[in-house]
PDB file of C-alpha atoms in Angstrom:
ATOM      1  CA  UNK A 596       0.000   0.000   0.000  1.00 55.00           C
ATOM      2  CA  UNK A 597       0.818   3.679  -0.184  1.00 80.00           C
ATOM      3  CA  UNK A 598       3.418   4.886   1.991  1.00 92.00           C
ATOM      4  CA  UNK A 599       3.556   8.349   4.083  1.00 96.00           C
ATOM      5  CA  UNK A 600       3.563  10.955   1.916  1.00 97.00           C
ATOM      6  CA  UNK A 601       4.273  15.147   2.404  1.00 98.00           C
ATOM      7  CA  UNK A 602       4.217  17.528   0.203  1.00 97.00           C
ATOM      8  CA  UNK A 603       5.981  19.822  -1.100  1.00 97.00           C
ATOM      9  CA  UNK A 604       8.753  18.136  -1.625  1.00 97.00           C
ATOM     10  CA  UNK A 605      10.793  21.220  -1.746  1.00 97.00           C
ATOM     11  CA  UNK A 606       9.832  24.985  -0.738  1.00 97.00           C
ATOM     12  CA  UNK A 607      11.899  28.130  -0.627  1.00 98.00           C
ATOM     13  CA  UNK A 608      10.699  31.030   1.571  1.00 97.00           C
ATOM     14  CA  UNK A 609      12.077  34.376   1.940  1.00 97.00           C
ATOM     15  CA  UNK A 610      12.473  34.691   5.216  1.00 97.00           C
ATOM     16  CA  UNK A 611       9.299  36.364   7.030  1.00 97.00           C
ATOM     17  CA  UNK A 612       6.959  34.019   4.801  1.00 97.00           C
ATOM     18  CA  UNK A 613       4.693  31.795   6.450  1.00 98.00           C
ATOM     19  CA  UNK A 614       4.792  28.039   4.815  1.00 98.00           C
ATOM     20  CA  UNK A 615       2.646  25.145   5.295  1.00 98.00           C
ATOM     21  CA  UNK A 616       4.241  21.517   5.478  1.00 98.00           C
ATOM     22  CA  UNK A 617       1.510  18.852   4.662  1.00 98.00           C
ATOM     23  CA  UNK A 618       1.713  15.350   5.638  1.00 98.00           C
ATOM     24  CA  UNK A 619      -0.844  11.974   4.201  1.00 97.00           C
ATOM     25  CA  UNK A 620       0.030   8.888   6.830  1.00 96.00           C
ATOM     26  CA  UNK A 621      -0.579   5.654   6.380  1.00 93.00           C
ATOM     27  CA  UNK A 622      -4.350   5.393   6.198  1.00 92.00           C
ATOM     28  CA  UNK A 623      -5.764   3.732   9.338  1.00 88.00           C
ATOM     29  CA  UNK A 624      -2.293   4.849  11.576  1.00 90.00           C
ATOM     30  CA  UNK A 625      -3.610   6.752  14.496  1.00 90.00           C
ATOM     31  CA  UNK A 626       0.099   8.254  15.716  1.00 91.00           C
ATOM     32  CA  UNK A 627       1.418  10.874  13.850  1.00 94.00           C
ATOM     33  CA  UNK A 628       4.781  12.369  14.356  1.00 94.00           C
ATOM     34  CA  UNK A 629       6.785  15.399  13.231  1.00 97.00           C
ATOM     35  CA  UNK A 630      10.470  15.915  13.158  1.00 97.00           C
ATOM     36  CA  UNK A 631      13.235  18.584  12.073  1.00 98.00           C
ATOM     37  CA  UNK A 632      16.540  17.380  10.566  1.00 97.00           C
ATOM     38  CA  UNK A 633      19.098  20.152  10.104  1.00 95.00           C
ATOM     39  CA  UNK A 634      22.235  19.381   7.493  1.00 92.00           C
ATOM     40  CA  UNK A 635      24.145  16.450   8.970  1.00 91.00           C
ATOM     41  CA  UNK A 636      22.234  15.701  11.779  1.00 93.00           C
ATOM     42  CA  UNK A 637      19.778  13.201  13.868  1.00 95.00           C
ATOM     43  CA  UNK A 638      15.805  14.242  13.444  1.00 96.00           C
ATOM     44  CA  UNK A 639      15.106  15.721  16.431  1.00 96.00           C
ATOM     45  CA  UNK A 640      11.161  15.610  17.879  1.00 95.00           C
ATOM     46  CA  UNK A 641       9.144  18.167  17.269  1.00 97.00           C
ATOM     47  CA  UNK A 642       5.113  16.908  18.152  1.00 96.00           C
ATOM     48  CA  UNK A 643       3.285  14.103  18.212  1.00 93.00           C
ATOM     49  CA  UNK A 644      -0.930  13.624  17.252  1.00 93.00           C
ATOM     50  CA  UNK A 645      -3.012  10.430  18.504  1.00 91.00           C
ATOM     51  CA  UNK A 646      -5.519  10.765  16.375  1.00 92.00           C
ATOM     52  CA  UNK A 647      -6.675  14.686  16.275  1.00 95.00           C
ATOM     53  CA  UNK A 648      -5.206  15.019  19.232  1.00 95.00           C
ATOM     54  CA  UNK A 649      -1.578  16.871  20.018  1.00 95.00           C
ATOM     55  CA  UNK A 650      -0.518  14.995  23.071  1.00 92.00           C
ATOM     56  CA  UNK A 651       3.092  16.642  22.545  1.00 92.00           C
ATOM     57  CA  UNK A 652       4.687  19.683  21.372  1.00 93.00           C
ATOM     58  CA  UNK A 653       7.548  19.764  23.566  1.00 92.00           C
ATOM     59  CA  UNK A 654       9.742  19.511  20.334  1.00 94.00           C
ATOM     60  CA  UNK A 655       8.167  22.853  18.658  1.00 96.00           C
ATOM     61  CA  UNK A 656      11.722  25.403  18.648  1.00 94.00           C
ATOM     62  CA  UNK A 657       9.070  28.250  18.893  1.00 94.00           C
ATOM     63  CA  UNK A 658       5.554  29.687  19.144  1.00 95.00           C
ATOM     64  CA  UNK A 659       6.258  30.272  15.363  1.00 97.00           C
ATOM     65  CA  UNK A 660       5.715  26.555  14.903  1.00 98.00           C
ATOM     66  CA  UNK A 661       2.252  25.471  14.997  1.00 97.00           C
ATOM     67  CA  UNK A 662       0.971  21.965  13.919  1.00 98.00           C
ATOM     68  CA  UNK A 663      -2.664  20.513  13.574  1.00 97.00           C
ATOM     69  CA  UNK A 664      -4.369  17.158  12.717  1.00 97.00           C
ATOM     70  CA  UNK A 665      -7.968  18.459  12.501  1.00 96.00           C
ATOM     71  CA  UNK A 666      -9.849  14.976  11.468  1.00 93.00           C
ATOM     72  CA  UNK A 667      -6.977  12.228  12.965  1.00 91.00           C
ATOM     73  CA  UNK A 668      -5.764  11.900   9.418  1.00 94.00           C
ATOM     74  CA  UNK A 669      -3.756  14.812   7.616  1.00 97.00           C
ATOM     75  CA  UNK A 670      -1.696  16.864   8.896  1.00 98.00           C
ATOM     76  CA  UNK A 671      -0.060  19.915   8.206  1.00 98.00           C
ATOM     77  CA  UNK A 672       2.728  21.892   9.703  1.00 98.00           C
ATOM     78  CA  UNK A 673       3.029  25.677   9.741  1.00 98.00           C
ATOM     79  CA  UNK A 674       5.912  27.829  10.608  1.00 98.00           C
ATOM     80  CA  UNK A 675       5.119  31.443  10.787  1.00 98.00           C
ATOM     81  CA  UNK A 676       7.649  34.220  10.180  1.00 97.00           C
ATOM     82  CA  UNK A 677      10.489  32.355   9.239  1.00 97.00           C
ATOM     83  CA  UNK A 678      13.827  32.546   9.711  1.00 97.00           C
ATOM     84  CA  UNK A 679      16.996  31.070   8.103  1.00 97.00           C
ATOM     85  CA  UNK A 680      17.332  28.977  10.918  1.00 96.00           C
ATOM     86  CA  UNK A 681      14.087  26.938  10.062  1.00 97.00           C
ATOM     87  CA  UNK A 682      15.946  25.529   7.151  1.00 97.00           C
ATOM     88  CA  UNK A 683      16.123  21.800   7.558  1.00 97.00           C
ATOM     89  CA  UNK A 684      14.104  18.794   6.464  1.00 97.00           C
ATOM     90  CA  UNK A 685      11.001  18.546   7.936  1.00 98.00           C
ATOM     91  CA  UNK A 686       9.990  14.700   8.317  1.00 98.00           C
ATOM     92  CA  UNK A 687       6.510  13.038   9.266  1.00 97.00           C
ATOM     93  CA  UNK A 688       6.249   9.358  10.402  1.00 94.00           C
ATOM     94  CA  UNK A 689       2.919   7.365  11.103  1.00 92.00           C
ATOM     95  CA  UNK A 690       2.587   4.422  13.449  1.00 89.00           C
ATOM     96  CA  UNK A 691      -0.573   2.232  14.231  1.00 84.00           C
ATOM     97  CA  UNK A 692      -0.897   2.962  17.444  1.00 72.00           C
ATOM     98  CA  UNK A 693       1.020   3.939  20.501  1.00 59.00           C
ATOM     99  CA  UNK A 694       3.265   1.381  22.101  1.00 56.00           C
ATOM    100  CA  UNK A 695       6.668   0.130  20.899  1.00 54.00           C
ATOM    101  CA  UNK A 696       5.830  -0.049  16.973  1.00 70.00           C
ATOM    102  CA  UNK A 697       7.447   1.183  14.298  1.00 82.00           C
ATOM    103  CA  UNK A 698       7.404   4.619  12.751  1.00 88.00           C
ATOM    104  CA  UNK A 699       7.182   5.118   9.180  1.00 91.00           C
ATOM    105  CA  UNK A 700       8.800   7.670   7.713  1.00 94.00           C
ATOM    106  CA  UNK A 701       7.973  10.320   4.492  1.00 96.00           C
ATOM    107  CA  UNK A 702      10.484  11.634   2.540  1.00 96.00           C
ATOM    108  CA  UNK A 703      10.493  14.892   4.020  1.00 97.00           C
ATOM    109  CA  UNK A 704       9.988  18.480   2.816  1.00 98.00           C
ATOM    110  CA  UNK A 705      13.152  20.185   2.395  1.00 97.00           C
ATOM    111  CA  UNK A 706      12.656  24.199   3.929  1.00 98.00           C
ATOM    112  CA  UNK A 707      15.395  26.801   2.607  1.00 97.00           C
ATOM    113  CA  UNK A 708      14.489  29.854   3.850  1.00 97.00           C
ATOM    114  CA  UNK A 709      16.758  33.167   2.227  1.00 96.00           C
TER     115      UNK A 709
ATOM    116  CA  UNK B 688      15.783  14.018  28.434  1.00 84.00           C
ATOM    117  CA  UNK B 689      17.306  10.762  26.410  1.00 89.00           C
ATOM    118  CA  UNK B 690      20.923  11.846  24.773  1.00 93.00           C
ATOM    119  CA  UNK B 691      21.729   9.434  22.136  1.00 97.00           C
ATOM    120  CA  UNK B 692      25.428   9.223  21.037  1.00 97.00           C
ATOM    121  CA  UNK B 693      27.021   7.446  18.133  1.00 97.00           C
ATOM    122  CA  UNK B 694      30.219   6.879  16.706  1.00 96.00           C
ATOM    123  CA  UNK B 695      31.761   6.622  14.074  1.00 97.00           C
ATOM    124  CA  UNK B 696      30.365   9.913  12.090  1.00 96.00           C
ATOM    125  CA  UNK B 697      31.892   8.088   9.210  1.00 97.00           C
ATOM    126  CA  UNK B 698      32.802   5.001   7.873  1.00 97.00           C
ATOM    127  CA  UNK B 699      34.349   3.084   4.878  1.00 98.00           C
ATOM    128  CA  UNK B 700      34.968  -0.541   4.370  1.00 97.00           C
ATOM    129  CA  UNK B 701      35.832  -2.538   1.661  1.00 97.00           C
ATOM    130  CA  UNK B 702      32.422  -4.435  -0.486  1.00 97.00           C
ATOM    131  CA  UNK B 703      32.342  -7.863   1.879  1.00 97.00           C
ATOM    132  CA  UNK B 704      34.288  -6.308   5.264  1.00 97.00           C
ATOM    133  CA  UNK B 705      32.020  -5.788   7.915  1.00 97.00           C
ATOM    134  CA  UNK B 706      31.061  -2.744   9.389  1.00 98.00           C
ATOM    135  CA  UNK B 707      30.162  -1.765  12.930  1.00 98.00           C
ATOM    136  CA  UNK B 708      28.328   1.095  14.094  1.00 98.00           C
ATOM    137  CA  UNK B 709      27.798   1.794  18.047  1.00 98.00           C
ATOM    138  CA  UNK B 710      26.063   3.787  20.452  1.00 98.00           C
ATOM    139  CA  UNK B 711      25.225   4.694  23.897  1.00 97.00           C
ATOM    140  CA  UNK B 712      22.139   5.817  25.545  1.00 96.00           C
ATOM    141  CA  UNK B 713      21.634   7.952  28.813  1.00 95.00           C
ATOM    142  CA  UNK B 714      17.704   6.641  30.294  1.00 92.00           C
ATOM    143  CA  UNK B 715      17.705   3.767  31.703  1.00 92.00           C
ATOM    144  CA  UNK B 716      13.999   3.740  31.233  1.00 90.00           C
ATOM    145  CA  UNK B 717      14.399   3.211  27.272  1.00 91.00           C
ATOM    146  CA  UNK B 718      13.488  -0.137  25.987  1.00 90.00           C
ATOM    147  CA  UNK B 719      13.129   0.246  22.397  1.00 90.00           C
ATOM    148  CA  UNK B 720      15.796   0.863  20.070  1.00 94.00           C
ATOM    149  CA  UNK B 721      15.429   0.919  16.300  1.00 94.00           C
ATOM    150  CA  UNK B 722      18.016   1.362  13.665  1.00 97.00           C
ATOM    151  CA  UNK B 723      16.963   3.699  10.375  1.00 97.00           C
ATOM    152  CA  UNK B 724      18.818   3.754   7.143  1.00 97.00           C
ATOM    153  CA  UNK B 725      18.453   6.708   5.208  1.00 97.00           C
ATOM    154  CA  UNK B 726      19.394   7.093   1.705  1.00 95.00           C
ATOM    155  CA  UNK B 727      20.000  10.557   0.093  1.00 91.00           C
ATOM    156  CA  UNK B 728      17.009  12.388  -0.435  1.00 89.00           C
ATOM    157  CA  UNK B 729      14.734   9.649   1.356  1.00 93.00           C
ATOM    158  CA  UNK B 730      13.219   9.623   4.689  1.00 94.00           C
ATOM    159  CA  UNK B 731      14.519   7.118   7.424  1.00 96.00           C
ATOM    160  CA  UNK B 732      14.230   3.612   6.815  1.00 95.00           C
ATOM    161  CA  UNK B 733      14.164   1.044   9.418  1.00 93.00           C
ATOM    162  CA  UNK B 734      16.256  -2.026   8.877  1.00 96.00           C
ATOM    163  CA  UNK B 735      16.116  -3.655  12.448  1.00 95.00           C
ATOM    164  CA  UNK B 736      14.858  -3.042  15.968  1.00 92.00           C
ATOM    165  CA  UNK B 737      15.637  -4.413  19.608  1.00 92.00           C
ATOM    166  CA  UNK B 738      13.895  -3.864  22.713  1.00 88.00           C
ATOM    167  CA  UNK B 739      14.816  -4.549  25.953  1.00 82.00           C
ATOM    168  CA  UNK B 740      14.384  -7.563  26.721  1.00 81.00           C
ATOM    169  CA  UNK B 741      16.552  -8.950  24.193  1.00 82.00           C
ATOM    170  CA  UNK B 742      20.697  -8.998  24.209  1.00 90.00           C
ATOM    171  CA  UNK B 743      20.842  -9.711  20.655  1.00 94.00           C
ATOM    172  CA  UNK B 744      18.624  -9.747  17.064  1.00 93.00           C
ATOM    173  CA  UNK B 745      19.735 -10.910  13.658  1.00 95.00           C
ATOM    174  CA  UNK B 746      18.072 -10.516  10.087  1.00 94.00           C
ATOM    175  CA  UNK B 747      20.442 -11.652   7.281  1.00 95.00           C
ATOM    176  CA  UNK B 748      23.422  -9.804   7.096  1.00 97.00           C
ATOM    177  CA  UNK B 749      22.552  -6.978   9.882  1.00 97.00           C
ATOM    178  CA  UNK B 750      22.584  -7.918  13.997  1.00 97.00           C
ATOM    179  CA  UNK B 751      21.938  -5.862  16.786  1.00 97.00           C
ATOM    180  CA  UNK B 752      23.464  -6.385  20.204  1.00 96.00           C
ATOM    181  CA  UNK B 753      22.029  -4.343  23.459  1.00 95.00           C
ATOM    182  CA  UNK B 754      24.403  -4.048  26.771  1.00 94.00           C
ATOM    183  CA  UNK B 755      21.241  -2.360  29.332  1.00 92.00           C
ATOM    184  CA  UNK B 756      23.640  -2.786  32.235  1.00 92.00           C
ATOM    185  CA  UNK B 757      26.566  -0.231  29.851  1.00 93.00           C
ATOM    186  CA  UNK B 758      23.712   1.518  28.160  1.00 94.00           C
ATOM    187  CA  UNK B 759      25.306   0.329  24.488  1.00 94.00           C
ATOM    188  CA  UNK B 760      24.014  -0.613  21.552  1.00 96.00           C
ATOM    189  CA  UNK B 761      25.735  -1.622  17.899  1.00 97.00           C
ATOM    190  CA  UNK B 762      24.944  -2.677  14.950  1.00 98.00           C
ATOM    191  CA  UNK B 763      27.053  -4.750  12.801  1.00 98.00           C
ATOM    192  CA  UNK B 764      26.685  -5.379   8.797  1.00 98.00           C
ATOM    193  CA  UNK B 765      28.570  -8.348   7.558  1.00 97.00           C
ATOM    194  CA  UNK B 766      29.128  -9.057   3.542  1.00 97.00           C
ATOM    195  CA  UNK B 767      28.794  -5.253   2.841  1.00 98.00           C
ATOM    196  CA  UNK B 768      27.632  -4.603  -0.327  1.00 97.00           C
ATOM    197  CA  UNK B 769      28.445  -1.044  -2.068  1.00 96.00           C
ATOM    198  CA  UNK B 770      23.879  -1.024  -1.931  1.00 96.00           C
ATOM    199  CA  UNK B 771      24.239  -0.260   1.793  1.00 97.00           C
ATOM    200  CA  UNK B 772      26.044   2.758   1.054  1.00 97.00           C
ATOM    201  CA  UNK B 773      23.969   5.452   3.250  1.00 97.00           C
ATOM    202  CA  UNK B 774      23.967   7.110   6.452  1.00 98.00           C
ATOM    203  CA  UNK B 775      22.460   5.120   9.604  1.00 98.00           C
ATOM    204  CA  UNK B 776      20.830   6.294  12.565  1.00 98.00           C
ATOM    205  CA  UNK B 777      20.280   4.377  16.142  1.00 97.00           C
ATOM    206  CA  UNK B 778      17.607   5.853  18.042  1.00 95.00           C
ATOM    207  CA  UNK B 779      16.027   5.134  21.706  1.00 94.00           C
ATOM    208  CA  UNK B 780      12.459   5.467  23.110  1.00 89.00           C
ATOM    209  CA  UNK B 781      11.163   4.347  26.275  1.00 85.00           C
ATOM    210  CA  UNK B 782       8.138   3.196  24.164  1.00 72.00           C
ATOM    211  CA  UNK B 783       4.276   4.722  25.129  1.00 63.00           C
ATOM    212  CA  UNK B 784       3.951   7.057  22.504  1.00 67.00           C
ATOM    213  CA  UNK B 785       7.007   6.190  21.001  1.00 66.00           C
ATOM    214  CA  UNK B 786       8.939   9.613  21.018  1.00 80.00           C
ATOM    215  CA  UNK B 787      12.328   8.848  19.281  1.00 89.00           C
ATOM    216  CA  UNK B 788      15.464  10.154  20.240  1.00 94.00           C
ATOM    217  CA  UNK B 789      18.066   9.969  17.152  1.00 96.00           C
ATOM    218  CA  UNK B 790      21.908   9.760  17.083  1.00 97.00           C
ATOM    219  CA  UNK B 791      23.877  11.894  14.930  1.00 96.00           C
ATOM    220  CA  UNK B 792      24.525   9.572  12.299  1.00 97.00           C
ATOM    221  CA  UNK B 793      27.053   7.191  10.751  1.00 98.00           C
ATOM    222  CA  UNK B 794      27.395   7.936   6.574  1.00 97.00           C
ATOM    223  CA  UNK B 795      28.625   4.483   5.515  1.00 98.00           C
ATOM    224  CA  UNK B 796      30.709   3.759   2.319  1.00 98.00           C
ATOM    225  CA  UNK B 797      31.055   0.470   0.870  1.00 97.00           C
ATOM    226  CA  UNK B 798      33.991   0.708  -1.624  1.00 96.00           C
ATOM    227  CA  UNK B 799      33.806  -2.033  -4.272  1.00 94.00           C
TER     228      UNK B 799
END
């Protein structure tokens, strides 16, 4: 079956734009997961959804980060303002439900922000 | 919070050497620990997991080992091939919702 997918795959914001990261998970996975992965690095957490819920968004850098899941399916990412920092890859995973299984991963939207 | 540390950053054997990859983990409360591949311009791919309650896992040509008393964990490829060419990630989690805590990543390269 289909994998997770996000979209765009690549955006370019000057910096002060607002941009919206969109992520399809595995249909049927009820944990959704976002993470940031600067040049050269681990991801690193950013939030988590069961369902429609946001159970964590210790991860988010800033209040410029904002994430939603509005019907326990899609979700979409938003970074207001941003700032050449925010460049990275921006990675969604899916899981079937909470407990020690695996995460699948999308391929990522890469954010360059000038 | 979990600090996951892994070493080497990079690595490069010869196509059929073995390569070995290893990390340490500071909680003592995480029990799951999953190994991602990630090729360029992919998301992470997991290739193997081990939780806790295991000392070792095998699948083909990859193993896992866990040490919970040291807080280690390696993985080891045998036969490389110049296909698992990419950069590697262990990760921890002490499971419930599953937050993942990454290393910094091994970029393999199989020379054939």
């Amino acid at each position: 079956g289909a994998g997770v997918s996000q979209s765009p795959r690549y955006k370019v914001a000057k910096r002060g734009q607002d941009v919206a990261l969109r992520c399809d998970p595995i249909s049927g996975h009820v944990s959704l997961f976002w993470y940031q992965q600067a040049l050269g690095q681990g991801p690193e957490f950013l939030t988590y959804f069961q369902n429609e819920a946001q159970l964590d968004k210790s991860g988010l850098p800033s209040d410029r980060f904002f994430a939603e899941r509005p019907e326990g399916s899609v979700s979409t990412l938003k970074i207001q303002r941003t700032q050449q920092e925010d460049s990275a890859v921006y990675l969604c995973a899916s899981s079937t439900h909470e407990g020690q299984e695996t995460q699948y991963f999308g391929p990522g939207t890469r954010l360059l922000v000038l | 919070g979990e600090n996951v540390e892994q070493h080497p950053s990079t690595l490069s054997v010869q196509e059929g050497d073995s390569a070995v990859i290893k990390c340490t983990y500071s909680d003592s409360a995480s029990n799951y620990f999953p190994w991602y591949k990630q090729e360029l311009g992919k998301g992470p791919q997991l290739i193997i997991d081990i939780r806790s309650n295991v000392g070792e896992k095998k699948d083909q040509r990859i193993a896992v080992t866990l040490n919970k008393t040291a807080k280690h964990f390696s993985l080891h490829i045998t036969e490389t091939q110049p296909e698992d060419s990419a950069v590697y990630f262990c990760a921890a989690s002490k499971g419930g919702y599953q937050k993942v805590t990454f290393g910094i990543g091994t970029k393999l390269q199989v020379i054939p």
